[in-house]
Coordinates of C-alpha atoms in Angstrom, one line a residue:
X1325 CA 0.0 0.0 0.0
X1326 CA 1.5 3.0 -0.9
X1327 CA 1.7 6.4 0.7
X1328 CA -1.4 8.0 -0.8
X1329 CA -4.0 5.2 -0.2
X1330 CA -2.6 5.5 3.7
X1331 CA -3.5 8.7 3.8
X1332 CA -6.7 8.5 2.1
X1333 CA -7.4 5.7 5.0
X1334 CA -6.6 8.0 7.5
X1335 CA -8.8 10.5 6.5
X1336 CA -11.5 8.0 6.4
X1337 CA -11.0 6.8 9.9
X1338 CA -10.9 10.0 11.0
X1339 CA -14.1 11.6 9.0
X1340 CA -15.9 11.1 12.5
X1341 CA -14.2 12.6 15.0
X1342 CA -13.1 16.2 13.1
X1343 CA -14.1 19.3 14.5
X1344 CA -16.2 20.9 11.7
X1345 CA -16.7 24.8 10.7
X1346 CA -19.4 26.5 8.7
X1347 CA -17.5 28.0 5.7
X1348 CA -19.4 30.2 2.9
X1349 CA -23.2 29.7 1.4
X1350 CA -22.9 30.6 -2.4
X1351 CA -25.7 31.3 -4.9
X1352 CA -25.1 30.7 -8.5
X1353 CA -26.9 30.7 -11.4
X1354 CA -26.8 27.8 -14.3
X1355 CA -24.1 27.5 -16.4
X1356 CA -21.7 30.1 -14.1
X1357 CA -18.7 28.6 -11.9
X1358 CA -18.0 28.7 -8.2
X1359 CA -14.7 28.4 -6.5
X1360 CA -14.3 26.8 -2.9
X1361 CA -11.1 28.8 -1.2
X1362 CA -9.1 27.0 1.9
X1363 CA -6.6 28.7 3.7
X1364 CA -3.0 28.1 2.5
X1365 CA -2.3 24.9 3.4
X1366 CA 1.2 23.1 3.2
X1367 CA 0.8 19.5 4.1
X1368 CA -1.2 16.8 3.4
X1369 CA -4.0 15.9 1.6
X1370 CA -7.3 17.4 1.0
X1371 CA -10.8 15.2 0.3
X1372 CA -13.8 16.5 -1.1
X1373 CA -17.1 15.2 -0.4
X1374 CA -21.0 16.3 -1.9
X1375 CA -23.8 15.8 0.4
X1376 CA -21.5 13.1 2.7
X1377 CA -20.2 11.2 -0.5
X1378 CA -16.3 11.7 -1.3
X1379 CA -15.7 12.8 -5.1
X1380 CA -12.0 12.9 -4.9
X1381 CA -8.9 14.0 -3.0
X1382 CA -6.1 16.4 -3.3
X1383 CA -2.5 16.1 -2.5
X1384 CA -0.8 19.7 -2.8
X1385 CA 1.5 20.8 -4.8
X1386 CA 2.3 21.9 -8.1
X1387 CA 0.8 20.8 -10.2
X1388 CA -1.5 18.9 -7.4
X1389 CA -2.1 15.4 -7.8
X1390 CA -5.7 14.5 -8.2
X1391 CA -8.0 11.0 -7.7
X1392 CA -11.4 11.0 -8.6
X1393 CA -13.9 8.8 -7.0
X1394 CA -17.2 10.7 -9.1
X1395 CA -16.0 10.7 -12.9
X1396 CA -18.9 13.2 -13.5
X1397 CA -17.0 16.3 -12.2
X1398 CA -13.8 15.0 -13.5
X1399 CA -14.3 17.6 -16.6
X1400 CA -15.6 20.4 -14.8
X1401 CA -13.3 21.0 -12.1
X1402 CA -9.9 23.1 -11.6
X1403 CA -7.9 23.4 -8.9
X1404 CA -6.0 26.8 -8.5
X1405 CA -3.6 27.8 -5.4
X1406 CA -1.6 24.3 -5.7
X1407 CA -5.0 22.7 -4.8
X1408 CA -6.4 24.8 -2.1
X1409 CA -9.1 25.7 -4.3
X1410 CA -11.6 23.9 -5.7
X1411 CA -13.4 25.5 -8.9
X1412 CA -17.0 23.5 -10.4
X1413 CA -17.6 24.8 -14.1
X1414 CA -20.8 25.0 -15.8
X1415 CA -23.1 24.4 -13.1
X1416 CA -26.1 23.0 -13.1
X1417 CA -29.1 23.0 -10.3
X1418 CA -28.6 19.3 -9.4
X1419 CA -25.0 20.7 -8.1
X1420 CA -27.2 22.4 -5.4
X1421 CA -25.9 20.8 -2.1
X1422 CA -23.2 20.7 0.7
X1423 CA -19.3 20.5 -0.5
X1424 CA -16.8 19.3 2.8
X1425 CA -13.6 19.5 2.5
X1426 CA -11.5 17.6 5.3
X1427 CA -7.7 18.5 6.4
X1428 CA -6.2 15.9 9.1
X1429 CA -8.7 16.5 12.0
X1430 CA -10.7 19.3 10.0
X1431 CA -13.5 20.4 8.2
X1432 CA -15.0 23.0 6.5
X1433 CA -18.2 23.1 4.8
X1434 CA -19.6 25.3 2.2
X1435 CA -23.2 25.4 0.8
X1436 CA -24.1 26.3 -2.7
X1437 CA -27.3 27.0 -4.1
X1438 CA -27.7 26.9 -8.1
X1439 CA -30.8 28.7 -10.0
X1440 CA -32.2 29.2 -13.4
X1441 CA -32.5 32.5 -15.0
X1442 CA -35.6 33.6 -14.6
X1443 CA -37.8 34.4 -18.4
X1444 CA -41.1 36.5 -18.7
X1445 CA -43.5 35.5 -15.9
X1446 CA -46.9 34.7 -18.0
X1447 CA -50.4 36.6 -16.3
X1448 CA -53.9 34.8 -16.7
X1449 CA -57.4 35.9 -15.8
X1450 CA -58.5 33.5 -13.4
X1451 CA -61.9 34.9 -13.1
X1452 CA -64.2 38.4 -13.5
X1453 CA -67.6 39.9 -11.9
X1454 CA -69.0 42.8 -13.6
X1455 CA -71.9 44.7 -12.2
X1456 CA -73.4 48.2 -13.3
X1457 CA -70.9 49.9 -11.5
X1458 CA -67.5 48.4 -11.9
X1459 CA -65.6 44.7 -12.4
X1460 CA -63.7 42.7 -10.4
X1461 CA -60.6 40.5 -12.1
X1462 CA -58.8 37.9 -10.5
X1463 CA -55.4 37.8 -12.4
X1464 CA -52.6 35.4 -11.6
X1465 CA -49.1 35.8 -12.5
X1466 CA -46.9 32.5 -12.6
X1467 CA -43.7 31.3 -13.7
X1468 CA -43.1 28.4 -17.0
X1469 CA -41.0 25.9 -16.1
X1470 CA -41.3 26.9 -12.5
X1471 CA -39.2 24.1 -11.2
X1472 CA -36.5 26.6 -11.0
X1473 CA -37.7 27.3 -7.1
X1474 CA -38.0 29.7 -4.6
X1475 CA -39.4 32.3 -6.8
X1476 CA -40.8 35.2 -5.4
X1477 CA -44.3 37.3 -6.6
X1478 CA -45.2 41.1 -6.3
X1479 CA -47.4 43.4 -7.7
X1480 CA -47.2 47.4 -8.7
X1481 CA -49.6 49.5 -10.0
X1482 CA -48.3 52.4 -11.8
X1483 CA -44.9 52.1 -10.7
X1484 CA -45.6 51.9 -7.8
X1485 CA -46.0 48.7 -4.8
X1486 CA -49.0 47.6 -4.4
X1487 CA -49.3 43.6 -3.5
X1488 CA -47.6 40.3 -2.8
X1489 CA -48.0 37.1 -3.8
X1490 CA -48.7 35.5 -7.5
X1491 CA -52.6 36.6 -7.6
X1492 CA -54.4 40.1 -7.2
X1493 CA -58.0 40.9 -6.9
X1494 CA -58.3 44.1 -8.9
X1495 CA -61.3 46.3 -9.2
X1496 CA -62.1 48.5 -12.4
X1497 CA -64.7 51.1 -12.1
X1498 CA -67.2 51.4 -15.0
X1499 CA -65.7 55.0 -15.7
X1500 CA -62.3 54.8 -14.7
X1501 CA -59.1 53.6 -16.5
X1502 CA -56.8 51.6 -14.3
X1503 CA -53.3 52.9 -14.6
X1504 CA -50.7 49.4 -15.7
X1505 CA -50.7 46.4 -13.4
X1506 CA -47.3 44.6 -13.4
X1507 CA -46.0 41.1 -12.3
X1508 CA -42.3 40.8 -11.1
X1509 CA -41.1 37.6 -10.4
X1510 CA -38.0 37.1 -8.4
X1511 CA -35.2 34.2 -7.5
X1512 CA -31.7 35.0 -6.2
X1513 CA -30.1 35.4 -9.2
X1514 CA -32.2 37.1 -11.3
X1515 CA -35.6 39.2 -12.0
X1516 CA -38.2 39.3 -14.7
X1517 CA -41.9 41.1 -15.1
X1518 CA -45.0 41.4 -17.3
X1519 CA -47.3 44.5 -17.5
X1520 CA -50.8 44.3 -18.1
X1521 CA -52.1 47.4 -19.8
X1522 CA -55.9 46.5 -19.1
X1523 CA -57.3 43.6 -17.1
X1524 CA -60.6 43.7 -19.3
X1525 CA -58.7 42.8 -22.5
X1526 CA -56.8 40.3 -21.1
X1527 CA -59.7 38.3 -19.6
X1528 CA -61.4 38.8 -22.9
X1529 CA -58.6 37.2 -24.5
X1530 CA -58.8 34.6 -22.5
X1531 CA -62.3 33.6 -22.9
X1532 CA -61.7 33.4 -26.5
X1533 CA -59.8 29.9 -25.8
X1534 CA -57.1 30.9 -27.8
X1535 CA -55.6 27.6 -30.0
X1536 CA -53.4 25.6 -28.2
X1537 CA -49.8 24.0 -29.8
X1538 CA -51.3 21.1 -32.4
X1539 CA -54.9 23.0 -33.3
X1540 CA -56.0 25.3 -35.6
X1541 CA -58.8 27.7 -35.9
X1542 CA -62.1 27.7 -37.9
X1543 CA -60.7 30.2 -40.5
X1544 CA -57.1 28.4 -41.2
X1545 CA -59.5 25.0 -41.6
X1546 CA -62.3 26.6 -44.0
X1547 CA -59.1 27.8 -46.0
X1548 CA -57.4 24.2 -45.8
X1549 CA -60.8 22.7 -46.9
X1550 CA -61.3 25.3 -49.9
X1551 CA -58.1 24.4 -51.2
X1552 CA -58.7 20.9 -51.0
X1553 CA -61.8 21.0 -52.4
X1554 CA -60.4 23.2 -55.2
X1555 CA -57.3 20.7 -56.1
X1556 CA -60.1 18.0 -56.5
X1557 CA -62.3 19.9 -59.3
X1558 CA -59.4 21.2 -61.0
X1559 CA -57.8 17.5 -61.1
X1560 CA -61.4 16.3 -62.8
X1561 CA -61.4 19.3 -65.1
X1562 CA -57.9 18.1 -66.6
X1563 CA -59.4 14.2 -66.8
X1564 CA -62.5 15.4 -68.4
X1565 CA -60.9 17.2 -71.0
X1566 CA -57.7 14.7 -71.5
X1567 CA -60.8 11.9 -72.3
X1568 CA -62.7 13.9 -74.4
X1569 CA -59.5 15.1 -76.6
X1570 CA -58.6 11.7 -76.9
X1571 CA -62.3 10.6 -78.0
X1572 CA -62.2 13.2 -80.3
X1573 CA -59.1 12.6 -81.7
X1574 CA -60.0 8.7 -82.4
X1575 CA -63.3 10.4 -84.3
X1576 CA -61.3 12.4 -86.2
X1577 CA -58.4 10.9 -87.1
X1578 CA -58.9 7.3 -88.6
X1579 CA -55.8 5.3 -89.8
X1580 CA -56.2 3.8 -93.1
X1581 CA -56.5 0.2 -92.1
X1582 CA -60.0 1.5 -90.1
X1583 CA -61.1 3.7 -93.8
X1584 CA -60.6 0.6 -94.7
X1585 CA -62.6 -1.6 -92.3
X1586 CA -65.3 1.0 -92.8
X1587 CA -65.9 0.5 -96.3
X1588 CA -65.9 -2.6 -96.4
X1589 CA -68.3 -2.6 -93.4
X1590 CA -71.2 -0.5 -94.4
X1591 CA -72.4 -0.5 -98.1
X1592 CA -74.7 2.2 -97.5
X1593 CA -73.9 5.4 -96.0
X1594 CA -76.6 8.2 -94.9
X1595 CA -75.3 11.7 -95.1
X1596 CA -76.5 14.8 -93.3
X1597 CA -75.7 18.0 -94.4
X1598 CA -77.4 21.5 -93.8
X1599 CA -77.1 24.0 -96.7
X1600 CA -78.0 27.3 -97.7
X1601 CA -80.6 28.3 -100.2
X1602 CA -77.3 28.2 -103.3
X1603 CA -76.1 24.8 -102.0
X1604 CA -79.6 23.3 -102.0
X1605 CA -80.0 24.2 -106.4
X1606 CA -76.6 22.5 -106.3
X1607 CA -77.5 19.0 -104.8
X1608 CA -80.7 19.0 -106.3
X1609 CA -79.2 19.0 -109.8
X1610 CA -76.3 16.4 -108.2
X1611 CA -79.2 14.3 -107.5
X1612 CA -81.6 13.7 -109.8
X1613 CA -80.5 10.4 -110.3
X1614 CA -82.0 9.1 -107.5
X1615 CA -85.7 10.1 -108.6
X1616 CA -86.9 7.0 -108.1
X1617 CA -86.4 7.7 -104.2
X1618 CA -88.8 10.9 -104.2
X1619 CA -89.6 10.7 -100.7
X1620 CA -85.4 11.5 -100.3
X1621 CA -85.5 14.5 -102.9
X1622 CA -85.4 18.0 -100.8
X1623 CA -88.5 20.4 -101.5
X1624 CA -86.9 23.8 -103.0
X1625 CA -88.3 26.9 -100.6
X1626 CA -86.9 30.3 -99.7
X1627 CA -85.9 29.0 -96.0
X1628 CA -82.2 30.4 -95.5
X1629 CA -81.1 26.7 -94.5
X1630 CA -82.5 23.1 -95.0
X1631 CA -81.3 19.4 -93.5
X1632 CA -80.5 17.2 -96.3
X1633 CA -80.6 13.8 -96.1
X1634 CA -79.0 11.6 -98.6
X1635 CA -78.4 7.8 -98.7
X1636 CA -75.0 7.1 -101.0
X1637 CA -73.7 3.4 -101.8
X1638 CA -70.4 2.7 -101.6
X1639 CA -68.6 1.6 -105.0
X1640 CA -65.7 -1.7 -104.7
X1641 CA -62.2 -0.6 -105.1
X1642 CA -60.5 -2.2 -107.9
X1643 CA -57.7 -4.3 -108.5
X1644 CA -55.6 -0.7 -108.7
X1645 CA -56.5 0.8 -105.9
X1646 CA -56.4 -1.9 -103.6
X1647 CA -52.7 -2.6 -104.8
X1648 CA -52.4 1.2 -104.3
X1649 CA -53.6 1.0 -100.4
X1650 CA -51.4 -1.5 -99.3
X1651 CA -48.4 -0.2 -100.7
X1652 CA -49.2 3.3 -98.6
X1653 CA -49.7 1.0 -95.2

């Protein structure tokens, strides 16, 4: 066993009969450091301890020579003087707590309290009573996150003090214009307020049930559902016309194998047409050859147009032409 572990038993075996002394009590915020000063020592080493439980001990010098029993302050810690300091980085509030140090047959104790920065307090209306003559609010003013602890409430009214406490009864004559209410909240390391320019409007606003985080109102739904509704006519629009192009353009457009496939199909073909009074002289004369179909022949009249009807019979290709078609396929 060598000559540090014997001293580290020492100071064990004598943890409970030291004569102890209050040292400092420290307040610090989160994410600041605090430094733990001894008086100059020369000899011997130093143990540290958090709430009872050793984290590591010192043996003086320079540089000192350091054993960590806690490996979660072992990157936060510095140890200035040739050790008799003892410096915690980046605090946090769970390093809240007792820190003993323990020389031979003494000890010292410091205390350190750690606090969060303190953001804007939020105010509510908790309640309202309005008669002919005046109303009556019930504001209260709290802290988010209010874990950070021992926060303190007050109350001024136009600058100056008026109440104590997170929540204020305040009365508002029909006629009369409160001058500003505001909230301070305080903790030991720091301060924050709210001012509320009329209790009225702020319980109004709260009894409009303001959206909470997820929600939406009416008005950004109706525009969400108009939109919606709007993609889905505009999408059948485009199919109704892409369908009706393409039926048209299978009317319209006939390859020559389905020419083909109609001749041969239909002998007789019925034509409509609707002509003027100089187209009319034109197909009569066209069509006298069919006179022995007089119930087909148009009636001449002065009417500016007319619906002919006309039945036509479809002639066989010759040898030609059907050489013709098939070379053009």
């Amino acid at each position: 066993m060598d000559v540090f572990q014997c001293l580290l038993l020492t100071l064990l075996l004598l943890h409970q009969a030291t004569c102890s002394s209050d040292g400092e009590e420290m307040i610090r915020a989160v994410g600041m450091s605090v430094t733990f000063s001894l008086p100059n020592l020369h000899e011997g080493p130093v143990a540290w301890s958090f709430q009872n439980e050793i984290i590591l001990i010192i043996k003086l010098g320079n540089p000192p020579e350091v054993s960590y029993f806690d490996g979660n302050y072992k990157t936060r810690l510095a140890f200035p003087n040739n050790g008799n300091a003892f410096t915690i980085f980046q605090l946090r509030t769970n390093d809240s707590g007792t820190y003993t140090a323990q020389i031979k047959t003494r000890k010292i104790t410091f205390t350190l309290h750690v606090y969060r920065q303190l953001t804007v307090p939020t105010v509510t209306c908790v309640g309202q009573n309005c008669s002919a003559d005046s109303c009556h609010y019930t504001l209260h003013c709290t802290m988010p996150g209010s874990s950070s602890g021992n926060i303190s409430y007050s109350w001024s009214q136009g600058g100056l003090p008026w109440n104590e406490g997170p929540t204020v009864l305040v009365e508002e004559p029909r006629l009369a214009k409160l001058p500003p209410l505001t909230c301070m909240a305080r903790n030991p390391v720091s301060s924050s307020n709210a001012t509320v320019i009329s209790p009225a409007v702020l319980c109004a606003e709260n009894t409009t049930h303001p959206p909470t985080v997820g929600t939406y109102s009416s008005s950004f739904l109706g525009i969400i559902m108009g939109l919606g509704l709007g993609a889905l006519v505009l999408s059948a629009l485009i199919l109704v016309v892409i369908y009706y192009k393409h039926k048209g353009r299978r009317i319209c457009h006939l390859t020559a194998a389905e020419a083909t496939d109609t001749e041969a199909g239909a002998e007789y073909t019925t034509v409509y047409a609707q002509v003027g009074p100089s187209q009319q002289m034109h197909l009569q004369s066209s069509s006298r050859a069919q006179q022995e179909s007089p119930k087909q022949m148009p009636t001449p009249d002065l009417e500016a147009s007319k619906t002919i009807y006309l039945t036509v019979k479809a002639t066989g290709q010759t040898d030609d032409e059907k050489m013709s078609n098939g070379m053009q396929r």
